[in-house]
Amino acid sequence: MANNVPDIPSSLVEALRAARHVAALTGSGISAESGVPTFRDPQDGLWAKYRPEELATPLAFRRDPKLVWDWYTWRRQLVARALPNPGHLALVELERCVPRLTLITQNVDGLHQRAGSQAVVELHGNINRAKCFREGVMVEAWEDAGQSPPACPHCGGPLRPDVVWFGEALPPAALQAAVEAAATCQIFFSIGTSGLIEPAASLAYAALRRGALVVEINPATTPLSDNAIPLRGPAGQVLPALMQAAWPSEPGR
Ligand code: NAD
């Protein structure tokens, strides 16, 4: 077993094999091994002087729409070059192995879908989509050349990424699906998230209150750690090891 992978407790393996409904909440840490920086990683050159909290707000967009759109264009290009990693792929496999998996992500990169996960609850939107800043109408395609931000084809207003900015409400259907999953699952995985951003951070505690096993996969500790079964290590190694421990005879391994 690789150095970075902790032993998988046999009690967890048994619980996972017996679970009827598993929920998994992912954060930017699961995409770190794909080369997509988390918000706490140092940002690249040009963007090093900005903090995400200063760019990912409606106020920032009103003040300087070009700056914010260009930052998202840079992030969209980064994501387009990235590939799903073994952590994303292990969750695809988990979806096939348990009767029901609710995969909830705070990520906006679409890497779970590109890995092959069928049903993904996107709490914070998706960087690959855009909508009108003025009217909120979703826009399927836009011209990236020239104007920044591009104009809405319906009303001419500026386009913005379809992501949830700081201070904005989450998409109600996604939030409801996540809350329902936390309340009814037998096992809740918190993967690659610092657990600092609400309401996502509360989901693990809601699962705990309903008696679910809560498992944290993260190389670092978080505010949740004292209440969770820790699997300390990078998700791209820990998740495949967990799948191997629970379903050793699955094809493809
Ligand atoms: P965060 O930056 O607050 O925390 C990242 C967590 O991942 C940390 O706890 C860190 O220890 C852990 N981590 C780092 N490498 C890891 C690895 N290899 N395996 C497992 N864990 C690892 O991220 P967050 O909790 O997701 O919250 C920040 C917000 O940032 C979210 O709302 C999200 O929408 C947004 N965001 C998304 C992306 C993306 O879509 N990929 C990237 C950056 C930020």
Coordinates of C-alpha atoms and ligand atoms in Angstrom, one line a residue:
M1 CA 0.0 0.0 0.0
A2 CA 1.3 3.5 -0.8
N3 CA 2.9 5.5 2.0
N4 CA 0.2 8.2 1.9
V5 CA -2.6 5.8 2.4
P6 CA -3.9 5.0 5.9
D7 CA -5.2 1.5 6.8
I8 CA -8.9 1.2 6.0
P9 CA -10.7 0.1 9.2
S10 CA -12.6 -3.2 8.6
S11 CA -15.6 -1.8 10.5
L12 CA -15.9 0.9 7.8
V13 CA -15.5 -1.7 5.0
E14 CA -18.4 -3.7 6.5
A15 CA -20.6 -0.7 6.9
L16 CA -19.9 0.4 3.4
R17 CA -20.8 -3.0 1.9
A18 CA -24.0 -3.0 4.0
A19 CA -25.1 0.6 3.3
R20 CA -28.2 1.2 1.2
H21 CA -27.6 5.0 0.8
V22 CA -24.2 6.6 0.8
A23 CA -23.6 10.4 0.5
A24 CA -20.3 12.0 -0.5
L25 CA -19.6 15.7 -0.4
T26 CA -16.5 16.8 -2.3
G27 CA -14.6 20.0 -2.3
S28 CA -11.7 21.5 -4.2
G29 CA -9.2 19.1 -2.6
I30 CA -10.4 16.2 -4.8
S31 CA -9.4 18.1 -7.9
A32 CA -6.0 19.2 -6.5
E33 CA -4.4 16.0 -7.9
S34 CA -5.8 16.9 -11.3
G35 CA -3.8 20.2 -11.1
V36 CA -6.8 22.4 -10.4
P37 CA -5.7 24.7 -7.5
T38 CA -7.9 24.9 -4.3
F39 CA -8.7 28.4 -3.2
R40 CA -6.0 28.1 -0.5
D41 CA -3.3 27.2 -2.9
P42 CA -1.2 30.1 -4.1
Q43 CA -2.8 31.4 -7.3
D44 CA -0.7 31.6 -10.5
G45 CA 1.4 34.7 -11.5
L46 CA -1.0 37.2 -12.9
W47 CA -3.6 36.3 -10.3
A48 CA -1.4 36.0 -7.2
K49 CA -2.3 39.5 -6.0
Y50 CA -6.1 38.8 -5.9
R51 CA -7.9 36.7 -3.3
P52 CA -10.8 34.6 -4.6
E53 CA -13.1 36.2 -2.0
E54 CA -12.4 39.5 -3.7
L55 CA -13.2 38.3 -7.2
A56 CA -16.0 35.8 -6.6
T57 CA -18.7 38.3 -5.5
P58 CA -21.5 40.2 -7.3
L59 CA -20.0 43.4 -6.0
A60 CA -16.6 42.6 -7.6
F61 CA -18.4 41.9 -10.9
R62 CA -20.3 45.2 -10.8
R63 CA -17.0 47.1 -10.1
D64 CA -14.9 45.4 -12.7
P65 CA -16.7 42.8 -14.9
K66 CA -13.7 42.4 -17.2
L67 CA -11.4 41.5 -14.3
V68 CA -13.8 38.9 -12.9
W69 CA -14.7 37.4 -16.3
D70 CA -11.0 37.1 -17.2
W71 CA -10.3 35.4 -13.9
Y72 CA -13.0 32.8 -14.7
T73 CA -11.7 32.4 -18.2
W74 CA -8.3 31.6 -16.8
R75 CA -9.9 29.1 -14.4
R76 CA -12.1 27.6 -17.2
Q77 CA -9.0 27.0 -19.3
L78 CA -7.2 25.4 -16.4
V79 CA -10.1 23.0 -15.9
A80 CA -10.4 22.2 -19.6
R81 CA -6.7 21.1 -19.6
A82 CA -7.2 19.0 -16.4
L83 CA -8.2 15.3 -16.3
P84 CA -10.2 13.4 -13.7
N85 CA -7.9 11.6 -11.3
P86 CA -8.2 8.3 -9.5
G87 CA -10.3 9.9 -6.7
H88 CA -12.9 11.0 -9.2
L89 CA -12.8 7.6 -10.9
A90 CA -13.2 5.7 -7.6
L91 CA -16.4 7.6 -6.9
V92 CA -17.7 6.5 -10.3
E93 CA -17.1 3.0 -9.2
L94 CA -18.7 3.6 -5.8
E95 CA -21.9 4.7 -7.7
R96 CA -21.9 1.3 -9.4
C97 CA -21.2 -0.7 -6.1
V98 CA -23.8 0.7 -3.7
P99 CA -27.6 0.7 -4.1
R100 CA -27.7 4.5 -3.9
L101 CA -25.0 7.2 -4.0
T102 CA -25.7 10.9 -3.7
L103 CA -22.6 12.7 -4.9
I104 CA -22.7 16.3 -3.8
T105 CA -20.0 18.7 -4.9
Q106 CA -18.9 22.2 -4.1
N107 CA -16.7 22.1 -7.2
V108 CA -17.5 24.0 -10.3
D109 CA -15.1 22.2 -12.5
G110 CA -17.3 19.4 -13.9
L111 CA -14.6 16.8 -13.3
H112 CA -17.0 14.3 -11.7
Q113 CA -19.2 14.3 -14.8
R114 CA -16.1 14.0 -17.1
A115 CA -15.0 11.0 -15.0
G116 CA -18.3 9.3 -15.6
S117 CA -20.4 10.0 -12.5
Q118 CA -24.0 9.8 -13.6
A119 CA -25.8 12.0 -11.0
V120 CA -24.0 14.9 -9.5
V121 CA -25.6 17.5 -7.2
E122 CA -23.8 20.7 -8.0
L123 CA -24.1 23.0 -5.0
H124 CA -22.1 25.9 -6.4
G125 CA -22.8 25.7 -10.1
N126 CA -20.5 25.0 -13.0
I127 CA -17.8 27.2 -14.4
N128 CA -18.5 25.9 -17.9
R129 CA -21.9 27.5 -18.0
A130 CA -22.8 31.2 -18.2
K131 CA -25.9 33.2 -17.4
C132 CA -27.0 36.8 -17.9
F133 CA -25.9 39.0 -15.0
R134 CA -29.0 41.2 -15.5
E135 CA -31.8 38.7 -15.9
G136 CA -30.3 35.4 -14.8
V137 CA -31.2 33.6 -18.1
M138 CA -29.0 30.6 -18.8
V139 CA -26.9 30.9 -22.0
E140 CA -25.8 27.7 -23.7
A141 CA -22.9 29.1 -25.8
W142 CA -21.1 32.4 -26.1
E143 CA -18.2 33.9 -28.1
D144 CA -15.1 34.3 -26.0
A145 CA -13.3 36.4 -28.6
G146 CA -13.2 40.1 -28.3
Q147 CA -15.6 41.4 -25.7
S148 CA -15.0 40.6 -22.0
P149 CA -17.5 39.8 -20.6
P150 CA -19.4 38.7 -23.7
A151 CA -22.9 40.1 -24.2
C152 CA -26.1 38.2 -23.5
P153 CA -27.5 37.2 -26.8
H154 CA -31.1 38.0 -25.5
C155 CA -30.7 41.4 -23.8
G156 CA -27.1 42.5 -24.5
G157 CA -26.3 42.6 -20.7
P158 CA -23.0 41.2 -19.5
L159 CA -22.6 37.4 -19.1
R160 CA -21.4 36.0 -15.8
P161 CA -20.3 32.4 -15.0
D162 CA -23.1 30.2 -13.6
V163 CA -21.4 29.8 -10.2
V164 CA -22.6 30.7 -6.7
W165 CA -20.6 33.7 -5.6
F166 CA -19.9 34.6 -1.9
G167 CA -23.1 36.0 -0.4
E168 CA -25.4 34.4 -3.0
A169 CA -28.1 31.7 -2.4
L170 CA -27.5 28.1 -3.5
P171 CA -29.7 26.6 -6.2
P172 CA -32.7 25.4 -4.2
A173 CA -33.2 22.0 -5.8
A174 CA -29.5 21.1 -5.4
L175 CA -29.5 22.2 -1.7
Q176 CA -32.7 20.2 -1.1
A177 CA -31.2 17.1 -2.6
A178 CA -28.1 17.5 -0.5
V179 CA -30.0 18.0 2.7
E180 CA -32.2 15.0 2.0
A181 CA -29.2 12.8 1.4
A182 CA -27.5 13.9 4.6
A183 CA -30.7 13.1 6.5
T184 CA -31.2 9.6 5.1
C185 CA -27.7 8.2 4.3
Q186 CA -26.0 5.6 6.4
I187 CA -22.5 6.8 5.5
F188 CA -21.4 10.4 4.7
F189 CA -18.0 11.0 3.2
S190 CA -16.5 14.5 3.4
I191 CA -13.7 14.6 0.8
G192 CA -11.2 17.3 0.1
T193 CA -13.1 20.1 1.8
S194 CA -12.0 22.5 4.5
G195 CA -15.6 22.6 5.8
L196 CA -15.5 26.4 6.2
I197 CA -18.2 27.3 3.7
E198 CA -21.9 27.2 4.6
P199 CA -24.3 25.6 4.1
A200 CA -22.2 22.8 2.7
A201 CA -20.3 22.5 5.9
S202 CA -23.4 21.7 7.9
L203 CA -24.3 18.7 5.9
A204 CA -21.9 16.4 7.7
Y205 CA -23.3 17.5 11.1
A206 CA -26.8 16.8 9.9
A207 CA -25.7 13.3 8.9
L208 CA -24.1 12.8 12.3
R209 CA -27.3 13.8 14.1
R210 CA -29.2 11.2 12.1
G211 CA -26.7 8.5 13.2
A212 CA -24.7 8.2 10.0
L213 CA -21.1 7.3 10.0
V214 CA -19.1 10.3 8.9
V215 CA -15.8 9.7 7.2
E216 CA -13.3 12.5 6.4
I217 CA -10.8 12.0 3.5
N218 CA -8.3 14.8 3.7
P219 CA -4.5 15.0 4.3
A220 CA -5.2 17.8 6.8
T221 CA -7.4 18.2 9.8
T222 CA -10.6 20.4 9.6
P223 CA -13.2 21.5 12.1
L224 CA -15.1 18.3 11.3
S225 CA -12.2 16.0 12.1
D226 CA -13.0 15.4 15.8
N227 CA -16.4 14.0 14.8
A228 CA -15.3 11.9 11.8
I229 CA -13.5 8.7 11.1
P230 CA -10.3 10.1 9.6
L231 CA -8.8 8.7 6.4
R232 CA -5.7 11.0 6.3
G233 CA -4.3 11.2 2.8
P234 CA -4.9 12.5 -0.7
A235 CA -8.2 11.5 -2.1
G236 CA -6.6 10.2 -5.3
Q237 CA -4.9 7.5 -3.2
V238 CA -7.3 7.0 -0.3
L239 CA -10.5 6.5 -2.4
P240 CA -9.0 3.8 -4.7
A241 CA -7.7 2.0 -1.6
L242 CA -11.1 2.2 0.1
M243 CA -12.7 0.7 -3.0
Q244 CA -10.1 -2.0 -3.2
A245 CA -10.7 -2.9 0.5
A246 CA -14.5 -3.0 0.1
W247 CA -14.9 -4.7 -3.4
P248 CA -11.5 -6.4 -4.1
S249 CA -12.9 -8.5 -6.9
E250 CA -14.4 -5.8 -9.0
P251 CA -13.3 -5.9 -12.7
G252 CA -10.7 -3.4 -13.8
R253 CA -8.5 -3.6 -10.7
Ligands
NAD1 P1 -10.8 24.7 0.3 O1 -9.8 25.3 -0.6 O2 -11.4 25.5 1.4 O3 -10.2 23.4 1.0 C1 -9.6 22.4 0.3 C2 -9.4 21.2 1.2 O4 -8.9 20.2 0.4 C3 -8.4 21.5 2.4 O5 -9.0 21.0 3.6 C4 -7.2 20.6 2.0 O6 -6.5 20.1 3.1 C5 -7.8 19.5 1.2 N1 -7.0 18.9 0.2 C6 -5.9 19.4 -0.5 N2 -5.4 18.4 -1.3 C7 -6.2 17.3 -1.2 C8 -6.1 16.0 -1.7 N3 -5.2 15.7 -2.6 N4 -7.1 15.1 -1.3 C9 -8.0 15.5 -0.4 N5 -8.1 16.7 0.2 C10 -7.2 17.6 -0.2 O7 -12.0 24.1 -0.7 P2 -13.5 23.9 -0.4 O8 -13.7 23.3 0.9 O9 -14.0 23.1 -1.6 O10 -14.2 25.3 -0.4 C11 -13.8 26.4 -1.2 C12 -14.8 26.8 -2.3 O11 -13.9 26.9 -3.4 C13 -15.9 25.9 -2.8 O12 -17.1 26.6 -2.7 C14 -15.6 25.6 -4.3 O13 -16.8 26.0 -5.0 C15 -14.5 26.6 -4.6 N6 -13.5 26.0 -5.5 C16 -13.7 25.1 -6.4 C17 -12.7 24.6 -7.2 C18 -13.0 23.5 -8.2 O14 -14.1 23.5 -8.8 N7 -12.0 22.6 -8.5 C19 -11.4 25.1 -7.1 C20 -11.2 26.1 -6.1 C21 -12.2 26.5 -5.3

